[in-house]
Amino acid sequence: MKSFFKQVSLISFFFSQVLLSADKRPNILFVFTDDHAPHAIGAYNGWLKKVNPTPVIDKLADEGMLFVNSFCTNSICGPSRAVIQTGKHSHKNGFMNNGNSFDWNQQTFPKLLQKNGYQTAIYGKSHLKGKPLGYDDWAVLPGQGLYYNPDMIFPDGKRRVDGYCTDVVTDLALEWLNKKRSEEKPFMLMVQHKAPHRNWMPALRHLSLYDDIEIPEPTTLFDDWKDNAPAARFQELEIDRHMDLNYDLFVDLTPEFDQPPSQQRQDRSAWHNMKRMTPEQLKAWRSHYAPRDAALHKANLSGKDLVRWKFQRYAKNYLRCVKGVDESVDRLQQELAKLGLDKNTIIIYSSDQGFYIGDHGWYDKRWMYEESLKMPLIVKWPGVIKPGSRQTELVQNLDYAQTFLDIAGAQQPNDMQGMSLLPLMKGQKPENWREEIYYHYYEYPSVHMIPRHCGIRTKRYKLLHFYQFGDVWEMYDLDKDPDEISNIYGNKETLKLQKQLKVRLKKLQKSYEDDSDMSVREDYVEKFWKKS
Ligand code: CA
């Protein structure tokens, strides 16, 4: 009898230990898209709110926290991701522009999470080249990836996966949650969509979405950049002069539309992205666009009318791609609930930078102006984050790595350069939170021709420095001038502030140890500036 009780107590001791040791740390579902500007999210209340492209993401904001002042450090795909991996600015992690390769041997947050008992997985766009390290399972798109029937690189090799990219990536994440996830450990699951990156190809089921509405135009669609540094006039990302009717907007312009061009190093036709479609997909795509293209040819538009037409097709296709992402967030949330994981999973929605959706007459990103400097950041954490909260402190993608580590209760390495957002999520107001952010863009000369520039942004002011062509500056009062139309650099009334901001910019560069070459390039002046 005595030994029976001993056995029972041993068994119950064993189970109590199992329960005690069960890891209750929260799971993290990090949904990260490409080029999704905050003003194309209803919850951010931008001019596109009327179109309501994101009901699911808006609900996430209602149930969680929306970071109003969320910014990137370097507004371009690969570098933004490298900053997130490392918690370090581009000049420290070595991935300064898309031409670089990421050194996967360096310290990254997924590796540290693994060491601290998390299981990690990534599906979708990595854009860092090379096999991702620090993940228990992964499947990534090669380079930019394709919208239809994309190739994906798995640990055991590359293969084509049939379907629409946003759905394919979501399916892989759902499969991992159901079949590959260990119940013993908390997880960090990264779902990284290609959408809504150029060239904007919606899912077939979304082709007619927004067909019956006019997308409202941004107030700056016909900006003449009269106050900007000369760089704004020799860029190559205008809807008017640079957005291609065929390559970008899939307008059927030539009899060779469905033929691959011969011997070209890079196919700059719409076919480049359409050739992956199955005959059925291609037929559905064509039957949607053919009558609309015919109407365009008949209308024979030019000047502002053509810009307006291009804006409509561009904005609609962009928002249709966003719709696919919104549905993905819905499917992921439903699966978490089905698996009973919704209560203990933090859901984070973000994108690598903002984007111009006709703002200032542009598409693409790169500039330190608001539309591309801003990143969406929405976090839902049941029981911890107060539903419907709005956070106005200045935060950056630089902070994500330390935030993830802090959530996991892991140590934050001293050489990371951000700040954990955990106190902000908990509604605390930490002392000594940053009063300015630092920005530095490097990719020049390159596609779209945006020169290198760096700058500082406070809650109210912004100072930008274009240094390769001389000592060129811009300054904006964002309270009075949110669209950054009036450059106040050199104005008498703000000279004192201008000096202070310059000192603060220098101080930031020193504290982040940015000793990048910021000298004037006479050869560039000769080659690019004078001809513009
Ligand atoms: Ca991007």
Coordinates of C-alpha atoms and ligand atoms in Angstrom, one line a residue:
M1 CA 0.0 0.0 0.0
K2 CA 2.8 2.3 1.0
S3 CA 4.6 1.7 -2.3
F4 CA 1.3 2.3 -4.2
F5 CA 1.0 5.8 -2.7
K6 CA 4.7 6.4 -3.3
Q7 CA 4.1 5.5 -7.0
V8 CA 1.0 7.7 -7.3
S9 CA 2.8 10.6 -5.7
L10 CA 5.8 10.1 -8.0
I11 CA 3.5 10.0 -11.0
S12 CA 1.7 13.2 -9.9
F13 CA 5.1 14.8 -9.2
F14 CA 6.2 13.9 -12.7
F15 CA 3.0 15.4 -14.3
S16 CA 3.2 18.6 -12.2
Q17 CA 6.8 19.0 -13.4
V18 CA 5.7 18.6 -17.0
L19 CA 3.0 21.2 -16.5
L20 CA 5.4 23.5 -14.7
S21 CA 8.0 23.2 -17.4
A22 CA 5.5 23.7 -20.3
D23 CA 6.8 26.8 -22.0
K24 CA 4.1 29.4 -21.8
R25 CA 6.0 32.2 -23.5
P26 CA 3.9 33.8 -26.2
N27 CA 4.1 32.7 -29.8
I28 CA 4.8 35.4 -32.4
L29 CA 3.2 35.5 -35.8
F30 CA 5.0 38.1 -37.8
V31 CA 3.3 39.0 -41.1
F32 CA 5.6 41.1 -43.1
T33 CA 4.7 42.4 -46.6
D34 CA 6.6 44.2 -49.3
D35 CA 6.0 47.9 -50.1
H36 CA 2.6 48.2 -48.3
A37 CA 2.3 51.9 -47.4
P38 CA 0.5 52.8 -44.2
H39 CA -1.8 55.1 -46.2
A40 CA -3.1 52.0 -48.0
I41 CA -4.3 50.6 -44.7
G42 CA -7.7 51.8 -43.5
A43 CA -6.7 52.1 -39.9
Y44 CA -4.0 54.6 -40.8
N45 CA -6.7 56.9 -42.0
G46 CA -4.8 58.0 -45.1
W47 CA -6.5 59.3 -48.3
L48 CA -7.0 55.7 -49.5
K49 CA -9.2 55.0 -46.5
K50 CA -12.3 55.5 -48.6
V51 CA -11.4 52.5 -50.7
N52 CA -11.3 50.4 -47.5
P53 CA -8.7 47.9 -48.8
T54 CA -7.9 46.3 -45.5
P55 CA -10.9 45.4 -43.2
V56 CA -9.0 42.5 -41.6
I57 CA -5.9 44.5 -40.8
D58 CA -8.1 47.3 -39.6
K59 CA -9.7 45.0 -37.1
L60 CA -6.3 43.9 -36.0
A61 CA -5.6 47.5 -35.1
D62 CA -9.0 47.7 -33.3
E63 CA -8.0 44.8 -31.2
G64 CA -4.4 45.8 -30.7
M65 CA -2.0 48.8 -31.0
L66 CA -1.3 50.9 -34.0
F67 CA 2.1 52.6 -34.1
V68 CA 1.4 56.0 -35.7
N69 CA 5.1 57.1 -35.9
S70 CA 6.7 53.9 -37.3
F71 CA 9.7 54.4 -39.7
C72 CA 12.3 52.5 -41.5
T73 CA 16.0 53.4 -41.4
N74 CA 16.7 52.8 -45.2
S75 CA 13.7 52.7 -47.4
I76 CA 14.3 49.7 -49.6
C77 CA 13.5 45.9 -49.5
G78 CA 16.7 44.0 -48.7
P79 CA 18.2 46.5 -46.4
S80 CA 15.0 46.9 -44.3
R81 CA 15.0 43.1 -43.8
A82 CA 18.7 43.1 -42.9
V83 CA 18.0 45.8 -40.2
I84 CA 15.2 43.6 -38.8
Q85 CA 17.4 40.5 -38.7
T86 CA 20.3 42.2 -36.9
G87 CA 18.8 45.1 -35.0
K88 CA 21.6 47.2 -36.6
H89 CA 21.7 50.0 -39.1
S90 CA 22.7 49.2 -42.7
H91 CA 26.2 50.5 -42.3
K92 CA 26.7 48.0 -39.4
N93 CA 25.0 44.9 -40.9
G94 CA 26.7 45.4 -44.2
F95 CA 23.5 45.2 -46.4
M96 CA 23.3 48.8 -47.5
N97 CA 21.6 48.3 -50.9
N98 CA 19.8 45.6 -52.9
G99 CA 23.1 44.8 -54.7
N100 CA 24.7 43.6 -51.5
S101 CA 24.6 40.0 -50.1
F102 CA 23.6 39.4 -46.5
D103 CA 26.2 37.8 -44.3
W104 CA 24.1 35.1 -42.7
N105 CA 27.0 34.2 -40.4
Q106 CA 26.4 37.3 -38.3
Q107 CA 24.3 37.6 -35.2
T108 CA 20.5 37.6 -36.0
F109 CA 17.4 37.6 -33.9
P110 CA 16.1 34.2 -35.2
K111 CA 19.3 32.5 -34.2
L112 CA 19.1 34.0 -30.7
L113 CA 15.4 33.0 -30.4
Q114 CA 16.4 29.5 -31.3
K115 CA 19.1 29.5 -28.6
N116 CA 16.5 30.7 -26.2
G117 CA 14.1 27.8 -26.8
Y118 CA 11.9 29.2 -29.6
Q119 CA 11.1 27.3 -32.8
T120 CA 11.4 29.5 -35.8
A121 CA 10.1 29.3 -39.4
I122 CA 10.0 31.7 -42.4
Y123 CA 8.0 31.5 -45.6
G124 CA 7.9 33.9 -48.5
K125 CA 10.2 36.7 -49.5
S126 CA 13.6 36.8 -47.8
H127 CA 15.4 39.1 -50.3
L128 CA 18.6 38.6 -48.4
K129 CA 20.2 36.1 -50.8
G130 CA 21.7 32.8 -49.7
K131 CA 20.0 30.1 -47.5
P132 CA 18.4 31.6 -44.5
L133 CA 20.1 30.6 -41.2
G134 CA 18.4 30.6 -37.8
Y135 CA 15.2 28.8 -38.9
D136 CA 13.9 25.3 -38.1
D137 CA 12.0 25.3 -41.3
W138 CA 11.8 27.7 -44.3
A139 CA 10.8 28.2 -47.9
V140 CA 11.8 31.4 -49.7
L141 CA 11.2 33.0 -53.0
P142 CA 14.3 33.4 -55.2
G143 CA 15.0 37.2 -55.4
Q144 CA 11.8 39.1 -55.9
G145 CA 9.8 36.0 -56.7
L146 CA 6.8 35.8 -59.0
Y147 CA 3.1 36.4 -58.4
Y148 CA 1.9 33.3 -60.3
N149 CA 3.1 29.7 -59.8
P150 CA 6.4 30.9 -58.2
D151 CA 9.5 28.9 -57.7
M152 CA 10.4 28.5 -54.1
I153 CA 13.7 27.4 -52.5
F154 CA 13.2 24.8 -49.8
P155 CA 16.0 23.3 -47.6
D156 CA 16.1 20.4 -50.1
G157 CA 16.1 22.4 -53.2
K158 CA 14.1 24.6 -55.6
R159 CA 10.7 23.8 -57.0
R160 CA 7.7 25.4 -58.6
V161 CA 4.6 25.7 -56.4
D162 CA 1.3 26.2 -58.2
G163 CA -1.0 29.0 -57.2
Y164 CA -1.0 32.7 -56.4
C165 CA 2.0 33.8 -54.4
T166 CA 0.2 35.3 -51.5
D167 CA -1.9 32.1 -51.2
V168 CA 1.1 29.8 -51.6
V169 CA 3.0 31.5 -48.8
T170 CA -0.1 31.5 -46.5
D171 CA -0.6 27.8 -47.3
L172 CA 3.0 26.9 -46.3
A173 CA 2.6 28.8 -43.0
L174 CA -0.7 27.0 -42.3
E175 CA 0.9 23.6 -43.1
W176 CA 3.7 24.4 -40.7
L177 CA 1.3 25.4 -37.9
N178 CA -0.6 22.1 -38.4
K179 CA 2.0 19.6 -39.3
K180 CA 5.5 20.7 -38.5
R181 CA 5.2 22.9 -35.3
S182 CA 6.3 21.3 -32.0
E183 CA 3.9 21.8 -29.2
E184 CA 6.7 21.8 -26.7
K185 CA 8.1 25.1 -27.7
P186 CA 6.8 28.6 -28.4
F187 CA 7.2 29.8 -32.0
M188 CA 8.2 32.7 -34.2
L189 CA 6.5 32.3 -37.5
M190 CA 7.4 34.8 -40.2
V191 CA 5.0 35.1 -43.1
Q192 CA 6.7 37.4 -45.7
H193 CA 4.6 38.2 -48.7
K194 CA 5.9 39.5 -52.0
A195 CA 2.7 41.5 -52.4
P196 CA 2.1 44.4 -53.0
H197 CA 5.5 44.7 -54.7
R198 CA 5.9 45.7 -58.3
N199 CA 4.9 44.4 -60.9
W200 CA 1.4 44.5 -59.4
M201 CA -0.4 41.4 -60.3
P202 CA -3.6 40.7 -58.3
A203 CA -5.1 37.2 -57.8
L204 CA -7.6 36.3 -60.5
R205 CA -10.5 36.5 -58.0
H206 CA -9.6 40.2 -57.3
L207 CA -9.3 41.4 -60.9
S208 CA -12.7 43.1 -60.9
L209 CA -12.4 44.5 -57.4
Y210 CA -12.6 48.4 -57.4
D211 CA -13.7 48.2 -61.1
D212 CA -16.8 50.3 -60.4
I213 CA -15.1 53.1 -58.4
E214 CA -12.6 55.9 -59.0
I215 CA -9.7 55.7 -56.6
P216 CA -9.3 59.2 -55.1
E217 CA -6.2 60.9 -56.3
P218 CA -3.5 62.1 -53.9
T219 CA -3.4 65.9 -53.6
T220 CA 0.2 65.8 -54.8
L221 CA -0.3 63.8 -58.0
F222 CA 0.9 66.7 -60.1
D223 CA 3.6 68.0 -57.7
D224 CA 6.2 70.1 -59.6
W225 CA 8.8 69.7 -56.8
K226 CA 9.6 73.4 -57.1
D227 CA 11.0 73.6 -53.5
N228 CA 12.8 70.3 -53.4
A229 CA 16.5 69.6 -53.9
P230 CA 17.4 69.1 -57.6
A231 CA 17.3 65.3 -56.9
A232 CA 13.5 65.4 -57.1
R233 CA 13.7 66.5 -60.7
F234 CA 16.2 64.0 -62.0
Q235 CA 14.7 60.9 -60.3
E236 CA 13.2 58.2 -62.5
L237 CA 10.1 57.1 -60.7
E238 CA 7.3 59.2 -62.1
I239 CA 4.0 57.8 -63.1
D240 CA 4.1 60.2 -66.0
R241 CA 7.5 59.6 -67.5
H242 CA 8.7 56.3 -66.1
M243 CA 5.8 54.0 -65.3
D244 CA 5.6 51.7 -68.3
L245 CA 2.1 51.0 -69.8
N246 CA 3.1 47.5 -70.7
Y247 CA 5.7 46.4 -68.1
D248 CA 4.0 48.0 -65.1
L249 CA 0.4 48.2 -66.1
F250 CA 0.0 45.2 -68.4
V251 CA -1.5 47.2 -71.2
D252 CA -1.5 45.2 -74.5
L253 CA 0.6 47.5 -76.7
T254 CA 2.3 45.3 -79.2
P255 CA 1.5 42.4 -81.4
E256 CA 4.3 40.6 -79.7
F257 CA 2.5 40.9 -76.4
D258 CA 2.4 37.2 -75.8
Q259 CA 5.8 36.4 -77.2
P260 CA 9.0 36.4 -75.1
P261 CA 11.4 39.0 -76.6
S262 CA 14.4 37.4 -78.1
Q263 CA 17.9 37.7 -76.8
Q264 CA 17.2 40.5 -74.3
R265 CA 19.2 40.3 -71.1
Q266 CA 16.2 41.3 -69.1
D267 CA 12.7 41.1 -70.4
R268 CA 11.1 44.5 -69.7
S269 CA 7.8 43.5 -71.1
A270 CA 4.6 42.5 -69.2
W271 CA 5.3 39.0 -70.6
H272 CA 8.3 38.7 -68.2
N273 CA 5.8 38.3 -65.4
M274 CA 2.9 36.7 -67.3
K275 CA 4.8 33.8 -68.8
R276 CA 4.5 31.8 -65.6
M277 CA 0.7 31.7 -65.8
T278 CA -1.1 28.5 -66.9
P279 CA -3.1 28.8 -70.1
E280 CA -6.3 29.0 -68.0
Q281 CA -4.9 31.8 -65.8
L282 CA -3.6 33.7 -68.9
K283 CA -7.0 33.4 -70.5
A284 CA -8.8 34.8 -67.4
W285 CA -6.3 37.6 -67.1
R286 CA -6.6 38.6 -70.8
S287 CA -10.4 38.5 -70.9
H288 CA -10.4 41.0 -68.0
Y289 CA -7.9 43.5 -69.4
A290 CA -8.5 43.2 -73.1
P291 CA -11.7 45.3 -73.3
R292 CA -10.2 47.9 -70.8
D293 CA -7.1 48.1 -72.9
A294 CA -9.2 48.6 -76.1
A295 CA -11.0 51.4 -74.4
L296 CA -7.7 53.1 -73.5
H297 CA -6.4 52.8 -77.1
K298 CA -9.7 54.3 -78.4
A299 CA -9.6 57.2 -75.9
N300 CA -6.2 58.3 -77.2
L301 CA -5.2 60.0 -73.9
S302 CA -2.2 62.2 -73.3
G303 CA -0.8 64.6 -70.7
K304 CA -2.6 64.8 -67.4
D305 CA -5.4 62.6 -68.7
L306 CA -3.0 59.7 -69.3
V307 CA -1.3 60.2 -66.0
R308 CA -4.8 60.0 -64.3
W309 CA -5.6 56.8 -66.3
K310 CA -2.2 55.2 -65.3
F311 CA -2.8 56.2 -61.7
Q312 CA -6.2 54.5 -61.7
R313 CA -4.9 51.2 -63.1
Y314 CA -1.8 51.3 -60.9
A315 CA -3.6 52.1 -57.7
K316 CA -6.3 49.5 -58.4
N317 CA -3.8 46.7 -59.1
Y318 CA -1.8 47.7 -56.0
L319 CA -4.8 47.7 -53.8
R320 CA -6.0 44.4 -55.3
C321 CA -2.6 42.9 -54.3
V322 CA -3.2 44.4 -50.8
K323 CA -6.6 42.7 -50.7
G324 CA -4.9 39.3 -51.1
V325 CA -2.6 40.1 -48.1
D326 CA -5.6 41.2 -46.0
E327 CA -7.3 37.8 -46.8
S328 CA -4.0 36.0 -45.8
V329 CA -4.1 37.7 -42.4
D330 CA -7.7 36.5 -42.0
R331 CA -6.8 32.9 -42.9
L332 CA -3.8 32.9 -40.5
Q333 CA -5.9 34.2 -37.6
Q334 CA -8.7 31.7 -38.2
E335 CA -6.2 28.9 -38.2
L336 CA -4.6 30.1 -34.9
A337 CA -8.1 30.1 -33.4
K338 CA -8.9 26.6 -34.7
L339 CA -5.7 25.3 -33.1
G340 CA -6.4 27.1 -29.8
L341 CA -3.3 29.2 -30.3
D342 CA -5.0 32.6 -30.6
K343 CA -4.9 33.6 -26.9
N344 CA -1.2 33.2 -26.6
T345 CA 0.0 34.4 -30.0
I346 CA 1.1 37.9 -30.7
I347 CA 0.2 39.0 -34.2
I348 CA 2.4 41.7 -35.8
Y349 CA 1.6 43.3 -39.1
S350 CA 4.3 45.3 -40.8
S351 CA 5.9 46.0 -44.2
D352 CA 9.5 46.8 -45.2
Q353 CA 8.8 50.4 -46.0
G354 CA 6.1 52.7 -47.3
F355 CA 5.4 53.5 -50.9
Y356 CA 4.3 56.3 -53.3
I357 CA 0.9 55.6 -54.7
G358 CA 0.9 58.6 -57.0
D359 CA 2.0 60.8 -54.1
H360 CA 4.2 63.5 -55.5
G361 CA 3.5 62.0 -58.9
W362 CA 5.6 58.9 -58.0
Y363 CA 5.6 55.2 -57.5
D364 CA 8.4 53.2 -55.6
K365 CA 10.1 54.2 -52.4
R366 CA 13.7 55.1 -51.4
W367 CA 13.2 58.8 -50.4
M368 CA 13.2 60.0 -46.8
Y369 CA 9.8 61.7 -47.5
E370 CA 6.9 60.6 -45.4
E371 CA 5.2 58.2 -47.8
S372 CA 8.2 55.9 -48.1
L373 CA 9.8 56.6 -44.7
K374 CA 6.8 55.3 -42.8
M375 CA 6.2 51.6 -42.1
P376 CA 2.9 50.2 -41.0
L377 CA 3.2 48.5 -37.5
I378 CA 0.2 47.0 -35.9
V379 CA 0.4 44.6 -32.9
K380 CA -2.3 42.5 -31.4
W381 CA -1.5 40.8 -28.1
P382 CA -4.5 39.4 -26.3
G383 CA -4.5 40.2 -22.6
V384 CA -1.4 42.5 -22.8
I385 CA -2.0 45.2 -25.3
K386 CA -5.1 47.4 -24.7
P387 CA -7.4 47.1 -27.6
G388 CA -7.7 50.1 -29.9
S389 CA -4.5 51.8 -28.5
R390 CA -2.6 54.3 -30.6
Q391 CA 1.1 54.6 -29.9
T392 CA 2.8 57.9 -31.0
E393 CA 6.4 57.4 -29.8
L394 CA 9.0 57.3 -32.6
V395 CA 9.8 53.6 -33.5
Q396 CA 11.8 52.0 -36.2
N397 CA 12.4 48.6 -37.8
L398 CA 15.7 48.8 -35.9
D399 CA 13.7 48.0 -32.8
Y400 CA 12.1 44.7 -33.9
A401 CA 15.0 42.3 -33.1
Q402 CA 15.3 43.5 -29.5
T403 CA 11.5 43.5 -29.2
F404 CA 11.3 39.9 -30.2
L405 CA 14.1 38.9 -27.8
D406 CA 12.4 40.9 -25.0
I407 CA 9.1 39.1 -25.6
A408 CA 11.0 35.8 -25.4
G409 CA 12.6 36.9 -22.1
A410 CA 16.0 36.6 -23.9
Q411 CA 19.0 38.9 -23.4
Q412 CA 19.3 41.8 -25.8
P413 CA 22.9 41.9 -27.1
N414 CA 24.7 45.2 -26.4
D415 CA 25.7 45.7 -30.0
M416 CA 22.1 45.9 -31.2
Q417 CA 21.2 49.5 -31.9
G418 CA 17.4 49.6 -31.4
M419 CA 15.1 49.7 -28.4
S420 CA 12.6 47.0 -27.3
L421 CA 9.1 48.1 -28.0
L422 CA 7.7 45.9 -25.2
P423 CA 7.2 48.7 -22.7
L424 CA 5.3 50.7 -25.3
M425 CA 3.1 47.7 -26.1
K426 CA 2.3 47.4 -22.4
G427 CA 1.2 51.1 -22.4
Q428 CA 4.2 52.3 -20.3
K429 CA 5.9 55.5 -21.1
P430 CA 9.6 54.7 -20.8
E431 CA 11.9 57.5 -19.8
N432 CA 14.6 58.5 -22.3
W433 CA 12.6 57.2 -25.3
R434 CA 14.2 58.5 -28.5
E435 CA 13.2 62.0 -29.7
E436 CA 14.5 61.6 -33.2
I437 CA 15.1 58.9 -35.8
Y438 CA 18.1 58.4 -38.1
Y439 CA 17.8 57.6 -41.8
H440 CA 20.4 56.8 -44.5
Y441 CA 19.7 55.6 -48.0
Y442 CA 22.7 54.4 -50.2
E443 CA 21.6 52.9 -53.5
Y444 CA 23.0 55.3 -56.2
P445 CA 23.5 55.3 -59.1
S446 CA 20.8 52.6 -59.6
V447 CA 17.3 52.0 -60.8
H448 CA 15.0 55.1 -60.2
M449 CA 18.1 57.3 -59.7
I450 CA 17.5 58.5 -56.1
P451 CA 20.8 59.9 -54.8
R452 CA 22.2 59.0 -51.4
H453 CA 20.8 61.0 -48.6
C454 CA 20.6 60.9 -44.8
G455 CA 18.5 62.8 -42.3
I456 CA 16.9 63.2 -39.0
R457 CA 13.1 63.3 -38.2
T458 CA 11.6 64.4 -34.9
K459 CA 7.9 64.2 -34.2
R460 CA 7.5 67.6 -35.9
Y461 CA 10.6 68.4 -38.1
K462 CA 12.6 66.7 -40.7
L463 CA 16.1 67.6 -42.1
L464 CA 17.5 65.8 -45.2
H465 CA 21.0 65.9 -46.5
F466 CA 21.8 65.1 -50.1
Y467 CA 25.6 65.1 -50.0
Q468 CA 27.0 63.5 -53.2
F469 CA 26.3 66.6 -55.4
G470 CA 27.4 69.3 -53.0
D471 CA 26.0 70.4 -49.7
V472 CA 22.2 70.2 -50.5
W473 CA 19.6 70.2 -47.7
E474 CA 15.9 70.2 -47.2
M475 CA 13.9 70.9 -44.1
Y476 CA 10.1 70.5 -43.4
D477 CA 7.7 71.4 -40.6
L478 CA 5.5 68.3 -40.7
D479 CA 2.8 69.9 -38.4
K480 CA 2.2 72.8 -40.8
D481 CA 3.2 70.9 -44.0
P482 CA 2.5 67.2 -43.8
D483 CA 2.9 66.8 -47.6
E484 CA 6.4 68.3 -47.5
I485 CA 5.7 70.9 -50.2
S486 CA 7.5 73.9 -48.6
N487 CA 11.2 73.5 -48.0
I488 CA 12.1 75.7 -45.0
Y489 CA 15.8 75.1 -45.2
G490 CA 17.6 78.4 -45.1
N491 CA 14.5 80.4 -43.8
K492 CA 15.5 83.1 -41.4
E493 CA 12.8 82.3 -38.9
T494 CA 13.9 78.7 -38.5
L495 CA 17.7 79.1 -38.7
K496 CA 18.2 78.4 -35.1
L497 CA 16.2 75.2 -35.3
Q498 CA 18.0 74.2 -38.5
K499 CA 21.4 74.5 -36.7
Q500 CA 20.1 72.4 -33.8
L501 CA 18.8 69.7 -36.1
K502 CA 22.2 69.6 -37.8
V503 CA 24.0 69.2 -34.5
R504 CA 21.5 66.4 -33.5
L505 CA 22.0 64.7 -36.9
K506 CA 25.8 64.7 -36.3
K507 CA 25.2 63.3 -32.8
L508 CA 23.1 60.5 -34.2
Q509 CA 25.7 59.6 -36.8
K510 CA 28.3 59.5 -34.0
S511 CA 26.2 57.4 -31.7
Y512 CA 25.3 54.9 -34.4
E513 CA 28.9 55.0 -35.6
D514 CA 27.9 55.8 -39.2
D515 CA 31.2 56.6 -40.8
S516 CA 30.0 56.0 -44.4
D517 CA 31.6 58.0 -47.2
M518 CA 29.5 61.2 -47.5
S519 CA 31.9 63.2 -49.7
V520 CA 30.9 65.0 -52.9
R521 CA 31.4 62.8 -56.0
E522 CA 32.7 65.0 -58.8
D523 CA 32.4 62.1 -61.2
Y524 CA 28.7 61.8 -60.4
V525 CA 28.2 65.5 -60.8
E526 CA 29.7 65.2 -64.3
K527 CA 28.0 62.0 -65.3
F528 CA 24.5 62.3 -63.8
W529 CA 23.7 65.7 -62.4
K530 CA 24.6 68.0 -65.2
K531 CA 22.8 66.1 -67.9
S532 CA 19.6 66.1 -65.8
Ligands
CA1 CA 10.0 46.8 -50.3

